[in-house]
């Protein structure tokens, strides 16, 4: 699929497209004269080699290419469930040696001549999406839909629009080198870097890059309100924090759905959380049937925090293998049959293209609100959430299970993918990181 998508993109692309910055620089070592720092300083980075194959490689420190670029020395990064879609080869337009990772924090190394708010030495956290700050969508704080940071023609054809560029997340979203590295080039640095106050350690600030904002947007955008009953499919870090926020919004009941140890982890952090293990459902029953036993008439809100690539039944597995669909509709259909009439469904898990067998009739007949939450607009929320971290209203460390070294990230992908060693959310240190903050995990070598 990647090869065909890349060929198609090369055929469709005309010039530099609509982006106002330099795109498709997924590894500065691909063209050192154009993209690497003149010092030719070497750096470690995690690079995609093919489906289910990521490796730590030696790359080169990036240089300032555009006037509003900032180069950041990475002091913390992590692995996201969304990274696993790249790892599996489920997202189109990956290329060998693309540097991965869309969440990082660090210290500013250098700034371009167009930068006015950020200076060398500042501690910063990066938005996973790249926004220009000036277009129609950015002016509304809908930064994930920026019109000026992604030139990809295939995405425009598939989705009818282009989303913002995304760090370390395929050429479908701009082809930018990611944050699982020692240095990162951040375009429009004044817009996409948030200064970290001295009283917030990296182990908390890092997660403003994505997970804290994405889960908050899921709950807020789907309209969870006081008294609601909420069911969440997928109790990884996004699902866990969505449950956390749902309770904060006043939900009367929150039910987490998964099939492994993450249910127990979530309950240990959120004692009011109810759980449903779909792996232990009696033969002949289903998730909607069991939920209806727990909640009369169904839940008010259903939140999709898993993703569309994980087919359960043979039918969808075969259709996906044959390229007849990119995503399964199984979770969506469970949600459709689990919400009340005129209930709401929010989709935050990644869906890459098309799905078959969606129960569109039930959506129409029951008045169900099917909401694509989209990639969360980080700039809309991150200042608010930073204040809540400072006040103690939000504690990101409830999802933090491991601290690992950048050298071990390739191994961590395999462990995280297999849901082994109770790896919930990792903090990845580099040679530039401070010692672990009080109350956070010590280093584990894998």
JSON list of N, CA and C in Angstrom, two decimals, residues 90-128:
[
{"chain": "A", "resi": 90, "resn": "UNK", "atom": "N", "xyz": [-0.11, 0.61, 8.57]},
{"chain": "A", "resi": 90, "resn": "UNK", "atom": "CA", "xyz": [-1.53, 0.85, 8.30]},
{"chain": "A", "resi": 90, "resn": "UNK", "atom": "C", "xyz": [-1.80, 2.25, 7.77]},
{"chain": "A", "resi": 91, "resn": "UNK", "atom": "N", "xyz": [-0.83, 3.15, 7.90]},
{"chain": "A", "resi": 91, "resn": "UNK", "atom": "CA", "xyz": [-0.98, 4.52, 7.39]},
{"chain": "A", "resi": 91, "resn": "UNK", "atom": "C", "xyz": [-0.17, 4.66, 6.12]},
{"chain": "A", "resi": 92, "resn": "UNK", "atom": "N", "xyz": [-0.76, 5.22, 5.10]},
{"chain": "A", "resi": 92, "resn": "UNK", "atom": "CA", "xyz": [-0.11, 5.33, 3.79]},
{"chain": "A", "resi": 92, "resn": "UNK", "atom": "C", "xyz": [1.02, 6.35, 3.77]},
{"chain": "A", "resi": 93, "resn": "UNK", "atom": "N", "xyz": [1.87, 6.18, 2.79]},
{"chain": "A", "resi": 93, "resn": "UNK", "atom": "CA", "xyz": [2.94, 7.11, 2.44]},
{"chain": "A", "resi": 93, "resn": "UNK", "atom": "C", "xyz": [4.07, 7.19, 3.47]},
{"chain": "A", "resi": 94, "resn": "UNK", "atom": "N", "xyz": [4.39, 6.06, 4.07]},
{"chain": "A", "resi": 94, "resn": "UNK", "atom": "CA", "xyz": [5.62, 5.98, 4.83]},
{"chain": "A", "resi": 94, "resn": "UNK", "atom": "C", "xyz": [6.78, 5.65, 3.88]},
{"chain": "A", "resi": 95, "resn": "UNK", "atom": "N", "xyz": [7.96, 6.11, 4.23]},
{"chain": "A", "resi": 95, "resn": "UNK", "atom": "CA", "xyz": [9.16, 5.81, 3.45]},
{"chain": "A", "resi": 95, "resn": "UNK", "atom": "C", "xyz": [10.27, 5.35, 4.39]},
{"chain": "A", "resi": 96, "resn": "UNK", "atom": "N", "xyz": [11.11, 4.46, 3.90]},
{"chain": "A", "resi": 96, "resn": "UNK", "atom": "CA", "xyz": [12.22, 3.93, 4.68]},
{"chain": "A", "resi": 96, "resn": "UNK", "atom": "C", "xyz": [13.08, 5.07, 5.22]},
{"chain": "A", "resi": 97, "resn": "UNK", "atom": "N", "xyz": [13.41, 4.98, 6.49]},
{"chain": "A", "resi": 97, "resn": "UNK", "atom": "CA", "xyz": [14.25, 5.94, 7.22]},
{"chain": "A", "resi": 97, "resn": "UNK", "atom": "C", "xyz": [13.53, 7.21, 7.63]},
{"chain": "A", "resi": 98, "resn": "UNK", "atom": "N", "xyz": [12.21, 7.28, 7.48]},
{"chain": "A", "resi": 98, "resn": "UNK", "atom": "CA", "xyz": [11.45, 8.38, 8.06]},
{"chain": "A", "resi": 98, "resn": "UNK", "atom": "C", "xyz": [11.60, 8.35, 9.58]},
{"chain": "A", "resi": 99, "resn": "UNK", "atom": "N", "xyz": [11.88, 9.49, 10.20]},
{"chain": "A", "resi": 99, "resn": "UNK", "atom": "CA", "xyz": [12.03, 9.59, 11.65]},
{"chain": "A", "resi": 99, "resn": "UNK", "atom": "C", "xyz": [10.65, 9.74, 12.28]},
{"chain": "A", "resi": 100, "resn": "UNK", "atom": "N", "xyz": [10.38, 8.92, 13.30]},
{"chain": "A", "resi": 100, "resn": "UNK", "atom": "CA", "xyz": [9.06, 8.84, 13.91]},
{"chain": "A", "resi": 100, "resn": "UNK", "atom": "C", "xyz": [8.94, 9.70, 15.17]},
{"chain": "A", "resi": 101, "resn": "UNK", "atom": "N", "xyz": [7.70, 9.77, 15.67]},
{"chain": "A", "resi": 101, "resn": "UNK", "atom": "CA", "xyz": [7.43, 10.43, 16.95]},
{"chain": "A", "resi": 101, "resn": "UNK", "atom": "C", "xyz": [6.80, 11.80, 16.79]},
{"chain": "A", "resi": 102, "resn": "UNK", "atom": "N", "xyz": [5.63, 12.00, 17.40]},
{"chain": "A", "resi": 102, "resn": "UNK", "atom": "CA", "xyz": [4.96, 13.29, 17.26]},
{"chain": "A", "resi": 102, "resn": "UNK", "atom": "C", "xyz": [4.76, 14.01, 18.60]},
{"chain": "A", "resi": 103, "resn": "UNK", "atom": "N", "xyz": [5.35, 13.51, 19.67]},
{"chain": "A", "resi": 103, "resn": "UNK", "atom": "CA", "xyz": [5.23, 14.15, 20.97]},
{"chain": "A", "resi": 103, "resn": "UNK", "atom": "C", "xyz": [6.63, 14.36, 21.55]},
{"chain": "A", "resi": 104, "resn": "UNK", "atom": "N", "xyz": [6.97, 15.60, 21.87]},
{"chain": "A", "resi": 104, "resn": "UNK", "atom": "CA", "xyz": [8.28, 15.83, 22.50]},
{"chain": "A", "resi": 104, "resn": "UNK", "atom": "C", "xyz": [8.30, 17.17, 23.23]},
{"chain": "A", "resi": 105, "resn": "UNK", "atom": "N", "xyz": [9.23, 17.27, 24.16]},
{"chain": "A", "resi": 105, "resn": "UNK", "atom": "CA", "xyz": [9.55, 18.53, 24.81]},
{"chain": "A", "resi": 105, "resn": "UNK", "atom": "C", "xyz": [11.07, 18.68, 24.81]},
{"chain": "A", "resi": 106, "resn": "UNK", "atom": "N", "xyz": [11.54, 19.88, 25.12]},
{"chain": "A", "resi": 106, "resn": "UNK", "atom": "CA", "xyz": [12.99, 20.06, 25.09]},
{"chain": "A", "resi": 106, "resn": "UNK", "atom": "C", "xyz": [13.41, 21.48, 25.38]},
{"chain": "A", "resi": 107, "resn": "UNK", "atom": "N", "xyz": [14.64, 21.80, 24.99]},
{"chain": "A", "resi": 107, "resn": "UNK", "atom": "CA", "xyz": [15.19, 23.14, 25.15]},
{"chain": "A", "resi": 107, "resn": "UNK", "atom": "C", "xyz": [15.56, 23.69, 23.78]},
{"chain": "A", "resi": 108, "resn": "UNK", "atom": "N", "xyz": [15.26, 24.96, 23.58]},
{"chain": "A", "resi": 108, "resn": "UNK", "atom": "CA", "xyz": [15.53, 25.58, 22.29]},
{"chain": "A", "resi": 108, "resn": "UNK", "atom": "C", "xyz": [17.03, 25.69, 22.06]},
{"chain": "A", "resi": 109, "resn": "UNK", "atom": "N", "xyz": [17.46, 25.18, 20.92]},
{"chain": "A", "resi": 109, "resn": "UNK", "atom": "CA", "xyz": [18.87, 25.23, 20.53]},
{"chain": "A", "resi": 109, "resn": "UNK", "atom": "C", "xyz": [19.17, 26.48, 19.71]},
{"chain": "A", "resi": 110, "resn": "UNK", "atom": "N", "xyz": [18.34, 26.73, 18.70]},
{"chain": "A", "resi": 110, "resn": "UNK", "atom": "CA", "xyz": [18.55, 27.90, 17.83]},
{"chain": "A", "resi": 110, "resn": "UNK", "atom": "C", "xyz": [17.23, 28.28, 17.18]},
{"chain": "A", "resi": 111, "resn": "UNK", "atom": "N", "xyz": [17.16, 29.53, 16.72]},
{"chain": "A", "resi": 111, "resn": "UNK", "atom": "CA", "xyz": [15.90, 30.03, 16.14]},
{"chain": "A", "resi": 111, "resn": "UNK", "atom": "C", "xyz": [16.19, 30.73, 14.81]},
{"chain": "A", "resi": 112, "resn": "UNK", "atom": "N", "xyz": [15.18, 30.69, 13.93]},
{"chain": "A", "resi": 112, "resn": "UNK", "atom": "CA", "xyz": [15.30, 31.38, 12.66]},
{"chain": "A", "resi": 112, "resn": "UNK", "atom": "C", "xyz": [15.09, 32.87, 12.80]},
{"chain": "A", "resi": 113, "resn": "UNK", "atom": "N", "xyz": [15.44, 33.63, 11.78]},
{"chain": "A", "resi": 113, "resn": "UNK", "atom": "CA", "xyz": [15.35, 35.10, 11.86]},
{"chain": "A", "resi": 113, "resn": "UNK", "atom": "C", "xyz": [13.93, 35.63, 11.99]},
{"chain": "A", "resi": 114, "resn": "UNK", "atom": "N", "xyz": [12.92, 34.80, 11.69]},
{"chain": "A", "resi": 114, "resn": "UNK", "atom": "CA", "xyz": [11.54, 35.25, 11.81]},
{"chain": "A", "resi": 114, "resn": "UNK", "atom": "C", "xyz": [10.90, 34.96, 13.15]},
{"chain": "A", "resi": 115, "resn": "UNK", "atom": "N", "xyz": [11.66, 34.41, 14.09]},
{"chain": "A", "resi": 115, "resn": "UNK", "atom": "CA", "xyz": [11.14, 34.05, 15.40]},
{"chain": "A", "resi": 115, "resn": "UNK", "atom": "C", "xyz": [11.26, 35.23, 16.36]},
{"chain": "A", "resi": 116, "resn": "UNK", "atom": "N", "xyz": [10.16, 35.54, 17.08]},
{"chain": "A", "resi": 116, "resn": "UNK", "atom": "CA", "xyz": [10.16, 36.69, 17.98]},
{"chain": "A", "resi": 116, "resn": "UNK", "atom": "C", "xyz": [9.80, 36.35, 19.43]},
{"chain": "A", "resi": 117, "resn": "UNK", "atom": "N", "xyz": [9.20, 35.18, 19.69]},
{"chain": "A", "resi": 117, "resn": "UNK", "atom": "CA", "xyz": [8.69, 34.87, 21.02]},
{"chain": "A", "resi": 117, "resn": "UNK", "atom": "C", "xyz": [9.53, 33.82, 21.76]},
{"chain": "A", "resi": 118, "resn": "UNK", "atom": "N", "xyz": [10.24, 33.01, 21.02]},
{"chain": "A", "resi": 118, "resn": "UNK", "atom": "CA", "xyz": [11.01, 31.91, 21.59]},
{"chain": "A", "resi": 118, "resn": "UNK", "atom": "C", "xyz": [12.49, 32.24, 21.44]},
{"chain": "A", "resi": 119, "resn": "UNK", "atom": "N", "xyz": [13.27, 31.88, 22.47]},
{"chain": "A", "resi": 119, "resn": "UNK", "atom": "CA", "xyz": [14.70, 32.17, 22.39]},
{"chain": "A", "resi": 119, "resn": "UNK", "atom": "C", "xyz": [15.49, 30.93, 22.83]},
{"chain": "A", "resi": 120, "resn": "UNK", "atom": "N", "xyz": [16.76, 30.85, 22.43]},
{"chain": "A", "resi": 120, "resn": "UNK", "atom": "CA", "xyz": [17.60, 29.72, 22.84]},
{"chain": "A", "resi": 120, "resn": "UNK", "atom": "C", "xyz": [17.63, 29.58, 24.36]},
{"chain": "A", "resi": 121, "resn": "UNK", "atom": "N", "xyz": [17.52, 28.34, 24.82]},
{"chain": "A", "resi": 121, "resn": "UNK", "atom": "CA", "xyz": [17.51, 28.05, 26.25]},
{"chain": "A", "resi": 121, "resn": "UNK", "atom": "C", "xyz": [16.13, 27.87, 26.84]},
{"chain": "A", "resi": 122, "resn": "UNK", "atom": "N", "xyz": [15.08, 28.33, 26.15]},
{"chain": "A", "resi": 122, "resn": "UNK", "atom": "CA", "xyz": [13.72, 28.16, 26.66]},
{"chain": "A", "resi": 122, "resn": "UNK", "atom": "C", "xyz": [13.35, 26.68, 26.72]},
{"chain": "A", "resi": 123, "resn": "UNK", "atom": "N", "xyz": [12.70, 26.30, 27.82]},
{"chain": "A", "resi": 123, "resn": "UNK", "atom": "CA", "xyz": [12.09, 24.97, 27.89]},
{"chain": "A", "resi": 123, "resn": "UNK", "atom": "C", "xyz": [10.73, 25.04, 27.18]},
{"chain": "A", "resi": 124, "resn": "UNK", "atom": "N", "xyz": [10.48, 24.09, 26.30]},
{"chain": "A", "resi": 124, "resn": "UNK", "atom": "CA", "xyz": [9.26, 24.14, 25.50]},
{"chain": "A", "resi": 124, "resn": "UNK", "atom": "C", "xyz": [8.69, 22.74, 25.32]},
{"chain": "A", "resi": 125, "resn": "UNK", "atom": "N", "xyz": [7.38, 22.69, 25.09]},
{"chain": "A", "resi": 125, "resn": "UNK", "atom": "CA", "xyz": [6.72, 21.48, 24.63]},
{"chain": "A", "resi": 125, "resn": "UNK", "atom": "C", "xyz": [6.16, 21.78, 23.25]},
{"chain": "A", "resi": 126, "resn": "UNK", "atom": "N", "xyz": [6.20, 20.78, 22.37]},
{"chain": "A", "resi": 126, "resn": "UNK", "atom": "CA", "xyz": [5.80, 20.97, 20.98]},
{"chain": "A", "resi": 126, "resn": "UNK", "atom": "C", "xyz": [4.40, 20.43, 20.73]},
{"chain": "A", "resi": 127, "resn": "UNK", "atom": "N", "xyz": [3.63, 21.15, 19.94]},
{"chain": "A", "resi": 127, "resn": "UNK", "atom": "CA", "xyz": [2.37, 20.63, 19.42]},
{"chain": "A", "resi": 127, "resn": "UNK", "atom": "C", "xyz": [2.66, 19.54, 18.41]},
{"chain": "A", "resi": 128, "resn": "UNK", "atom": "N", "xyz": [1.89, 18.44, 18.44]},
{"chain": "A", "resi": 128, "resn": "UNK", "atom": "CA", "xyz": [2.16, 17.36, 17.48]},
{"chain": "A", "resi": 128, "resn": "UNK", "atom": "C", "xyz": [1.81, 17.77, 16.06]}
]
